[in-house]
Short mmCIF file of C-alpha atoms and ligand atoms in Angstrom, two decimals:
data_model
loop_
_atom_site.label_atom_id
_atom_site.label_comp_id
_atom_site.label_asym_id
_atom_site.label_seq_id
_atom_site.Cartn_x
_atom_site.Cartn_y
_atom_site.Cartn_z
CA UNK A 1 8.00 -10.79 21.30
CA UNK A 2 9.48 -14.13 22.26
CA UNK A 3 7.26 -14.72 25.04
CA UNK A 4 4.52 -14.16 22.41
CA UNK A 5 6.30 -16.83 19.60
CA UNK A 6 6.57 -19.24 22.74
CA UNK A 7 3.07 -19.25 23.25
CA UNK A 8 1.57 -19.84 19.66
CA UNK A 9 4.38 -22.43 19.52
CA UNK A 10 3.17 -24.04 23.06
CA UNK A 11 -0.61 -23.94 21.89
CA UNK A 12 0.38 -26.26 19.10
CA UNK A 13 -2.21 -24.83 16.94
CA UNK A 14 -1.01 -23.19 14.21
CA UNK A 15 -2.69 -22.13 11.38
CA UNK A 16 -7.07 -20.75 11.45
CA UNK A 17 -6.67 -20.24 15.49
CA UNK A 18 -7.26 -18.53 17.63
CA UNK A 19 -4.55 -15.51 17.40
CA UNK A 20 -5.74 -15.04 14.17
CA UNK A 21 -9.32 -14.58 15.32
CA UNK A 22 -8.24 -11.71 17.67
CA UNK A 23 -6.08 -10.23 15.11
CA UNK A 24 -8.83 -9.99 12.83
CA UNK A 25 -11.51 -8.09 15.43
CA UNK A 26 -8.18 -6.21 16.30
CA UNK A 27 -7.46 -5.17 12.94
CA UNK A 28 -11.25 -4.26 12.42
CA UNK A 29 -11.42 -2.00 15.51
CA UNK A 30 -8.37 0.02 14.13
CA UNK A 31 -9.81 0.48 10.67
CA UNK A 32 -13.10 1.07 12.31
CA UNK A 33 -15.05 -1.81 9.92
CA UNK A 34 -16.87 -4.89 10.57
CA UNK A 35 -14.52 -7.28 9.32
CA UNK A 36 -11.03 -8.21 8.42
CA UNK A 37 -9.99 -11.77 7.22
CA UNK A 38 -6.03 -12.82 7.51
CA UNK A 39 -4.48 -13.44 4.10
CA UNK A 40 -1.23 -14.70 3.09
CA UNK A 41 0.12 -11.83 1.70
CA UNK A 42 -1.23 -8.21 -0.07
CA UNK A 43 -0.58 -9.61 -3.03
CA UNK A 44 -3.29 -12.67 -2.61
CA UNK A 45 -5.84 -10.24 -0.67
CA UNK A 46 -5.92 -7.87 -3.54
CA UNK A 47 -6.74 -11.09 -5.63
CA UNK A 48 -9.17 -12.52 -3.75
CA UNK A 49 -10.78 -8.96 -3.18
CA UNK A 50 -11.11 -9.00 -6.82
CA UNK A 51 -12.27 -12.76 -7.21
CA UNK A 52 -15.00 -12.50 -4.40
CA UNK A 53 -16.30 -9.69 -6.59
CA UNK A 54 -16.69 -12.18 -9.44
CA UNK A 55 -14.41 -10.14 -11.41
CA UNK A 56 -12.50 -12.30 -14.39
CA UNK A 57 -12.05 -13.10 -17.83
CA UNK A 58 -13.37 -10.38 -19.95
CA UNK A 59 -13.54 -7.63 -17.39
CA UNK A 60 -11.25 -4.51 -16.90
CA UNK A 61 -10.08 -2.81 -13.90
CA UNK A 62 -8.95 0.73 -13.90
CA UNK A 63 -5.17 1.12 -12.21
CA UNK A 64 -2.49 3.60 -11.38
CA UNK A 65 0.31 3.53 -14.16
CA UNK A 66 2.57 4.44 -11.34
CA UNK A 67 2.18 1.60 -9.02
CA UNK A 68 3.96 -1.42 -7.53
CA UNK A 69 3.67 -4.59 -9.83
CA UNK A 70 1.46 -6.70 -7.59
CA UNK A 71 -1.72 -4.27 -7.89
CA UNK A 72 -1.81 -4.98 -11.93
CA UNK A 73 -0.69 -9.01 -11.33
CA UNK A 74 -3.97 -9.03 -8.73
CA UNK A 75 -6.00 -8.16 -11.87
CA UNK A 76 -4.46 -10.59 -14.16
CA UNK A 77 -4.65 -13.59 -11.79
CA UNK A 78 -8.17 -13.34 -11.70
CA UNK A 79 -8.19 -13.12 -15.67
CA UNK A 80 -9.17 -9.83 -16.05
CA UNK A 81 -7.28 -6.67 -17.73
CA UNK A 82 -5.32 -4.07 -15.93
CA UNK A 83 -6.34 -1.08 -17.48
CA UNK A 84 -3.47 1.85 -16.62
CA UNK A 85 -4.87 5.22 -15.44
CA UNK A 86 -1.99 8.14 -15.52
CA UNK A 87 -1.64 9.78 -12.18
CA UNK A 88 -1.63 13.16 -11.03
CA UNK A 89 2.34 13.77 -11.16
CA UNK A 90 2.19 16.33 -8.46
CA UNK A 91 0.79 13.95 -5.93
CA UNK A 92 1.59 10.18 -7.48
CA UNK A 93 -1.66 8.92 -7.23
CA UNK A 94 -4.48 8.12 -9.48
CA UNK A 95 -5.99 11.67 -11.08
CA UNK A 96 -9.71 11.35 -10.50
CA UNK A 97 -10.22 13.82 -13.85
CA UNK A 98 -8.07 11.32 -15.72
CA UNK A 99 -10.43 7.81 -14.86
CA UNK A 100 -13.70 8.68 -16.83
CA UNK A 101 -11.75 8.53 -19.76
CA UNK A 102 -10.62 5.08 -19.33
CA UNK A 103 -13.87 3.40 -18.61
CA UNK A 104 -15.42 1.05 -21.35
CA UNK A 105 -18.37 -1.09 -21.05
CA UNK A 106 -15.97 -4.05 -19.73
CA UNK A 107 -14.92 -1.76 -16.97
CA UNK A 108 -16.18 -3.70 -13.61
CA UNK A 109 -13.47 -2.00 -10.96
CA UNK A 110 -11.21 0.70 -10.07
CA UNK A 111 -8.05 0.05 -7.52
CA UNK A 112 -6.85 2.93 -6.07
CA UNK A 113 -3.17 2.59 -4.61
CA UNK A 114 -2.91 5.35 -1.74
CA UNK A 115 1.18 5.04 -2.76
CA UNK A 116 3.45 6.16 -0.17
CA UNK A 117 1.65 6.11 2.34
CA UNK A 118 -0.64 9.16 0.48
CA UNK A 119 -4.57 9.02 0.43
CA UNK A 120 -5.83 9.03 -2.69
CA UNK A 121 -8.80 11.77 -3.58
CA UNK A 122 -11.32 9.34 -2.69
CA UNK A 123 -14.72 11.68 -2.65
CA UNK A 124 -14.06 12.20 -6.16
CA UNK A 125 -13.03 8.75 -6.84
CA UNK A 126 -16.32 7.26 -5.15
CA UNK A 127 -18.56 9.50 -7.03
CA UNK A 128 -17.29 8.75 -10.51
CA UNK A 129 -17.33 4.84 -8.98
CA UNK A 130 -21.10 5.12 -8.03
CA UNK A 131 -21.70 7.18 -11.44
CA UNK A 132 -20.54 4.05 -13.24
CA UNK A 133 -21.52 1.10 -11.02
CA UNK A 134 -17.97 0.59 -11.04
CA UNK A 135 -16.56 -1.52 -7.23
CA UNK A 136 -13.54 0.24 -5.45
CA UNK A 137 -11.08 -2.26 -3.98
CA UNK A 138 -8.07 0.29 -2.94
CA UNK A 139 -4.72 -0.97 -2.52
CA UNK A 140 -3.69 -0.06 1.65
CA UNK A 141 -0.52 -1.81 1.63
CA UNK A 142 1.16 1.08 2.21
CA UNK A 143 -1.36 3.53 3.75
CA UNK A 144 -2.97 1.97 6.87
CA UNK A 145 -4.21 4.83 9.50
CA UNK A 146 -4.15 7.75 6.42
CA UNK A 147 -7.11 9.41 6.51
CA UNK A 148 -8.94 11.35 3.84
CA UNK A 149 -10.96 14.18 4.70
CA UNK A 150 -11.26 12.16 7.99
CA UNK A 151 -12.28 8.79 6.90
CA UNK A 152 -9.95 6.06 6.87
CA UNK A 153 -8.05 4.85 3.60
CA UNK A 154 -9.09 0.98 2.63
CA UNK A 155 -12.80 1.99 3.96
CA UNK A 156 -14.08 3.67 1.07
CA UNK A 157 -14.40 1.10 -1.03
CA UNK A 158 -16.84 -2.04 -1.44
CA UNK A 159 -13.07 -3.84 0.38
CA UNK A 160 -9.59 -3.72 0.31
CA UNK A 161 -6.34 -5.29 0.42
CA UNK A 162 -3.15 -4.71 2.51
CA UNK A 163 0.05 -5.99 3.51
CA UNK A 164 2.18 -7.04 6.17
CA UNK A 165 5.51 -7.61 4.37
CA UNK A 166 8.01 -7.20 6.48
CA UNK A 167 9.07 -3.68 5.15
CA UNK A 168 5.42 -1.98 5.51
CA UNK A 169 4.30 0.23 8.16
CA UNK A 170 2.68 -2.40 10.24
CA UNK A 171 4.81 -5.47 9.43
CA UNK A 172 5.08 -9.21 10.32
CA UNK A 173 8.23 -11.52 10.50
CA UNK A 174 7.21 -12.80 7.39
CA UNK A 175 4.60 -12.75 4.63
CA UNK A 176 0.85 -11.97 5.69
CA UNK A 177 -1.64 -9.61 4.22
CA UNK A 178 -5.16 -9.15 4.87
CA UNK A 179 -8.68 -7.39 3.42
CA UNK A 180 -11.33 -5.50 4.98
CA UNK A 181 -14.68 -4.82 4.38
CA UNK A 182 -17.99 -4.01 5.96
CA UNK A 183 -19.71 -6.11 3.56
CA UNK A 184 -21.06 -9.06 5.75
CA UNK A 185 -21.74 -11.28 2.59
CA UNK A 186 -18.43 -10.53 0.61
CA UNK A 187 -16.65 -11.26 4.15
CA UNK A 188 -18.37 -14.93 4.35
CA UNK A 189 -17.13 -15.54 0.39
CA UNK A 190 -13.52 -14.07 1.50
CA UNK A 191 -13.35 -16.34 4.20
CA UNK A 192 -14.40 -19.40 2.16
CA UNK A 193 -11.82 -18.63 -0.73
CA UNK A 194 -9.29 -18.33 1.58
CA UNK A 195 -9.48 -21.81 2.95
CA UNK A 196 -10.28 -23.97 -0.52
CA UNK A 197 -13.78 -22.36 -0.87
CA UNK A 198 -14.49 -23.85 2.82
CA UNK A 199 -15.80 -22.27 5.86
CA UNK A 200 -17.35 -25.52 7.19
CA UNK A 201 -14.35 -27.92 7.19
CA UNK A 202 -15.28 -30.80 3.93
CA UNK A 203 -17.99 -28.74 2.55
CA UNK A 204 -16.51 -26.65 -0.50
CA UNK A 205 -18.74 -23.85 -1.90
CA UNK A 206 -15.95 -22.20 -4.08
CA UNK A 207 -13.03 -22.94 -6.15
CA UNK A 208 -10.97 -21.70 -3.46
CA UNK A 209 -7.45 -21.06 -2.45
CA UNK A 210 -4.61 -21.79 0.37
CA UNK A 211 -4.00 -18.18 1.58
CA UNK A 212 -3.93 -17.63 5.18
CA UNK A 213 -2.55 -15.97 8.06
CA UNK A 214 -0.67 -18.38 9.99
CA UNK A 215 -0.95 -18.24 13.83
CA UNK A 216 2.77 -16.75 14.56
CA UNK A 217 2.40 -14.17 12.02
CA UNK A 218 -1.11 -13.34 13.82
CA UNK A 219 -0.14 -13.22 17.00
CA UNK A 220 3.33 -11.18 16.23
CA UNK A 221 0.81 -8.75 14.05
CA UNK A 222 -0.78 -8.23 17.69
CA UNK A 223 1.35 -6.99 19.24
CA UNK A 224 3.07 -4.97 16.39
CA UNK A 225 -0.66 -3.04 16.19
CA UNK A 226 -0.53 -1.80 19.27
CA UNK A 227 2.82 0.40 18.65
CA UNK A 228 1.60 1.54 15.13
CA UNK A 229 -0.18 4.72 15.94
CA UNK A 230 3.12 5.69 17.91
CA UNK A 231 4.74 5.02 14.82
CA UNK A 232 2.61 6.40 12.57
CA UNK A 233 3.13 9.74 14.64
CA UNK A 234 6.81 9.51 14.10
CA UNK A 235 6.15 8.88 10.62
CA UNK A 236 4.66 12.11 10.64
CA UNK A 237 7.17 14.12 12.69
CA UNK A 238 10.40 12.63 10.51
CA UNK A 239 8.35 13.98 7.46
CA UNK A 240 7.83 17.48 8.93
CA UNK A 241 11.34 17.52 9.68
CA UNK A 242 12.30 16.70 6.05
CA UNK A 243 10.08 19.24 4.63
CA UNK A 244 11.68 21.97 7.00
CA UNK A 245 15.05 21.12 6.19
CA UNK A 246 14.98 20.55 2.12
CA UNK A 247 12.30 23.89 1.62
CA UNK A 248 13.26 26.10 -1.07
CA UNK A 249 16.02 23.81 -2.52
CA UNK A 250 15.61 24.28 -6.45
CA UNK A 251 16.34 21.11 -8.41
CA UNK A 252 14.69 18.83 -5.61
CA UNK A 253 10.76 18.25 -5.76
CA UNK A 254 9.33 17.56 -2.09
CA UNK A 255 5.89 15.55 -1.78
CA UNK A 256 3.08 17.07 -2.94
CA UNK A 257 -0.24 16.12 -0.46
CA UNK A 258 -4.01 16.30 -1.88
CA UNK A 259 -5.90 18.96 0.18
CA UNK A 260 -7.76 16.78 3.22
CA UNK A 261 -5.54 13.97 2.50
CA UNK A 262 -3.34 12.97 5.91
CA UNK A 263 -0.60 10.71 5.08
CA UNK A 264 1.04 7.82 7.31
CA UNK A 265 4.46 8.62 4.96
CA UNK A 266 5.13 5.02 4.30
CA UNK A 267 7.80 6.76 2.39
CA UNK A 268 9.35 9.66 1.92
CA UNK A 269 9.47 10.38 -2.09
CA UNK A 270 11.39 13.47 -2.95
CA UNK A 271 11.72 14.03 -7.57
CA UNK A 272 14.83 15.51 -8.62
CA UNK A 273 16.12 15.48 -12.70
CA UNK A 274 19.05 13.96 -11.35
CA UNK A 275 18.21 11.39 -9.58
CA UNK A 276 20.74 8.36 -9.95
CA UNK A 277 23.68 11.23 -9.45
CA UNK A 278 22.13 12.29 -6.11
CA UNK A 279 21.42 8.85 -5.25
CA UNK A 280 25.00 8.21 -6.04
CA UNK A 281 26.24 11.35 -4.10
CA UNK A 282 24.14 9.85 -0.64
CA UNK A 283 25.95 6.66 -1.14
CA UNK A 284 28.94 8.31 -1.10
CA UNK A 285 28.28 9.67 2.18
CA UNK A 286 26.91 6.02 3.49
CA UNK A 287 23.07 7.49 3.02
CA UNK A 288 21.49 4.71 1.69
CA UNK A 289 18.05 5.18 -0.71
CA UNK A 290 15.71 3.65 -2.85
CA UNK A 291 14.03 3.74 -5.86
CA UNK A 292 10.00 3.31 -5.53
CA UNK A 293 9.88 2.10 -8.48
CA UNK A 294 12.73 2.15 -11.08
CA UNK A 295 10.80 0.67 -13.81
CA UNK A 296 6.45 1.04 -14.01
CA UNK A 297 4.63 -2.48 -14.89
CA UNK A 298 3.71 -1.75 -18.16
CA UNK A 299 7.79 -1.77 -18.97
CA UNK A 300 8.53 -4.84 -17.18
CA UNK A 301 8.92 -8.22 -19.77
CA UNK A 302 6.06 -9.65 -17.89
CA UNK A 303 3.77 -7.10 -19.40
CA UNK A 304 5.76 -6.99 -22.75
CA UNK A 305 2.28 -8.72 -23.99
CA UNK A 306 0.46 -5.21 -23.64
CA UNK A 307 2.61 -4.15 -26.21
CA UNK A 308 3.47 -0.19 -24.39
CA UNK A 309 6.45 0.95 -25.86
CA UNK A 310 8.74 3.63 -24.34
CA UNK A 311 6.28 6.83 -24.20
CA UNK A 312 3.03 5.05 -23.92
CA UNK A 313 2.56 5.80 -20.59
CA UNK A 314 5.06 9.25 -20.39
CA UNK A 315 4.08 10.63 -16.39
CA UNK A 316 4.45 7.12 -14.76
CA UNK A 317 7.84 6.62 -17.11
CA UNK A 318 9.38 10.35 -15.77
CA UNK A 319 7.65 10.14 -12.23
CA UNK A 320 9.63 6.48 -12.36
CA UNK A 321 13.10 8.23 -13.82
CA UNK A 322 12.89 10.67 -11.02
CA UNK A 323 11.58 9.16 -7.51
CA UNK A 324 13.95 8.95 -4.61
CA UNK A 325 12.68 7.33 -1.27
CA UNK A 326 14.56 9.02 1.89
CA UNK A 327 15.17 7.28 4.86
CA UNK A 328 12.69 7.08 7.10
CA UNK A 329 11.67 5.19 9.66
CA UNK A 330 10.48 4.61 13.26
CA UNK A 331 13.79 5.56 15.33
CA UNK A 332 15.21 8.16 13.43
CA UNK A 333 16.11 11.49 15.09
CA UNK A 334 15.82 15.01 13.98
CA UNK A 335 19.30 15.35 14.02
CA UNK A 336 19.59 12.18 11.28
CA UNK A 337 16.97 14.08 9.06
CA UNK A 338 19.32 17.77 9.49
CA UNK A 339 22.62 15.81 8.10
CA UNK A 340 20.82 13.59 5.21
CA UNK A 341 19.37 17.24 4.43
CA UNK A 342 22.91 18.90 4.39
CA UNK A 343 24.10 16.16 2.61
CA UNK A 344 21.48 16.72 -0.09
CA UNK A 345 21.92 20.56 -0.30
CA UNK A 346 25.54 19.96 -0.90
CA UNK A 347 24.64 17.68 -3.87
CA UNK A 348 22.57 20.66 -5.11
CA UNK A 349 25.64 23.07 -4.07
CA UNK A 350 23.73 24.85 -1.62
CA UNK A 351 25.74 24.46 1.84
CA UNK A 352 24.13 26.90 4.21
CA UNK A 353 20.94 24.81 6.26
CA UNK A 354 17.54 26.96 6.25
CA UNK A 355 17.24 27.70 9.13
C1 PLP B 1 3.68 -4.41 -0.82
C2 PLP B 1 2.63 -4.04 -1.78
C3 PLP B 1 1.76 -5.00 -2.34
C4 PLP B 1 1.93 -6.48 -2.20
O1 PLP B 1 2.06 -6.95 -0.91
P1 PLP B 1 2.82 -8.34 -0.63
O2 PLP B 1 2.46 -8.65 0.77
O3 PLP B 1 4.27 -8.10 -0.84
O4 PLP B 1 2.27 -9.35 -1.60
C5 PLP B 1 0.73 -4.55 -3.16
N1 PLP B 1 0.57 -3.25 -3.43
C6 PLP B 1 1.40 -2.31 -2.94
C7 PLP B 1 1.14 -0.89 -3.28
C8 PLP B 1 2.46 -2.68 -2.11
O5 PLP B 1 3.28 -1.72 -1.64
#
């Protein structure tokens, strides 16, 4: 990895290069689309997605209730409205049987977030989309390499955002995000608002913006993709193991997969009534969790403007008092998922493993 930071920093070319070119047909050959183009961070792709749509002031777009802030702030940088959808609370995604209801005549878009890592039930979604003439830009930041009844998440749609946060499943030493599509057009108008509306350096064709992958970021990203489906395996494996070792444990709600859906387990979301008491009880025993996420969008101050009390949206608000992320990542032995498992059954006062 330092052989590959020495090189981008010998080439002295450092932003628009050439690592980012290869990263891009890279990226595409692993999603299996035509194109990707390098973004700053998921946050920005799922903005320009949006933007290079021409969606804006006026317009709605359909999200989950239950997501991560930046899907709903994508919407409202471009001017438009994030509409909240409830999901399914078995799975935590969006409930296809739960969208129709929420479409208007402004309606222009629906984001799917595949959360966790979990593919959303995107033949249903699509054909409501189509029904409507209603785009699909889904949210992959945390999915890339799921699969839903064989096709790969962030494909469905018209395009679609992901990220390279540090923390993701495929992650760079930094921010960077990027979109995909197979929509030769859309990529060209991507590109350009990328780059101040440019593709052609001083000729400006959009109101455009500075969001790009820089060259390290690119080049570190290339050599990070290589490893991910051996990740994304163990991904797989640690989840097994987890589902093996907390079966049949009243009190404790394991996750909940759509039929056809195969997850990449991003994370590892287990619901329990009592969850900042068995958080507390892990800590205890140096286990360290997380909460994905404590408190839904429409309940943060920045969305006080909505004007959604307590109640207005009731599955994300108990999905959010309940969630607990496990540990899991890339490294991490059976034997590490068996003990966080004990510890958890002794929370629940059930000593004995299944075994
Ligand atoms: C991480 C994440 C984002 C935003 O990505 P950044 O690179 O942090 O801007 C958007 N949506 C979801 C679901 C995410 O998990």
């Amino acid at each position: 990895m330092l052989a590959t930071m020495a090189r981008v920093y010998d080439a002295e070319w450092y932003v628009l290069g050439e690592e980012l070119t290869l990263f891009e047909q890279e990226y595409s050959t692993f999603n299996q689309v035509a194109h990707t183009i390098g973004v700053g961070n998921g946050l920005e792709a799922l903005t320009l997605a949006l933007r290079a749509l021409d969606i804006g002031p006026g317009d709605e777009v359909l999200v989950p209730s239950n997501t991560y802030i930046a899907t709903w702030l994508a919407v409202s940088h471009t001017g438009a409205a994030p509409v909240p959808v409830e999901p399914d609370p078995a799975t935590s995604n969006l409930d296809p049987s739960r969208l129709e209801a929420a479409i208007t005549p402004r309606t222009r878009a629906v984001l799917p977030v595949h959360l966790y890592g979990q593919p959303c039930r995107m033949t249903e979604i699509m054909a409501l989309a189509r029904r409507y003439y209603l785009a699909v830009v889904e949210d992959n930041a945390q999915a890339q390499g799921a699969t839903f009844e064989g096709q790969l998440t962030g494909s469905f749609g018209i395009t679609s955002g992901t990220s390279f946060y540090p923390t993701k499943n495929l992650g760079a030493l930094g921010d960077a995000g990027a979109i995909i599509t197979n929509d030769t057009a859309l990529a060209l108008r991507l590109r350009q608002l990328r780059n101040y509306g440019s593709d052609q350096k001083n000729h400006h064709q959009l109101l455009g913006y500075n969001s790009r992958l820089d060259e390290l970021q690119a080049a570190i990203l290339r050599v990070k993709l290589r490893y991910l489906p051996a990740w994304m395996a163990q991904r797989r494996q640690l989840a097994a193991w987890y589902n093996h070792y907390l079966a049949d444990l009243p009190g404790l709600r394991l996750p909940v997969i759509a039929p056809g859906a195969e997850p990449v387990w991003h994370l590892y979301v287990v619901h329990c009534s009592q969850r900042d008491a068995l958080q507390h009880h892990l800590a205890a025993n140096s286990i360290n969790t997380l909460v994905h996420y404590p408190v839904p969008p429409h309940q943060q101050p920045a969305y006080a403007t909505l004007g959604l009390a307590a109640g207005a949206l009731p599955i994300a608000e108990a999905l959010a008092a309940t969630c607990l992320s496990l540990p899991l990542w890339p490294g991490m032995q059976e034997d590490n998922i068996a003990t966080i498992a004990a510890c958890i059954r002794c929370f629940f006062g059930k000593v004995s493993p299944r075994n």
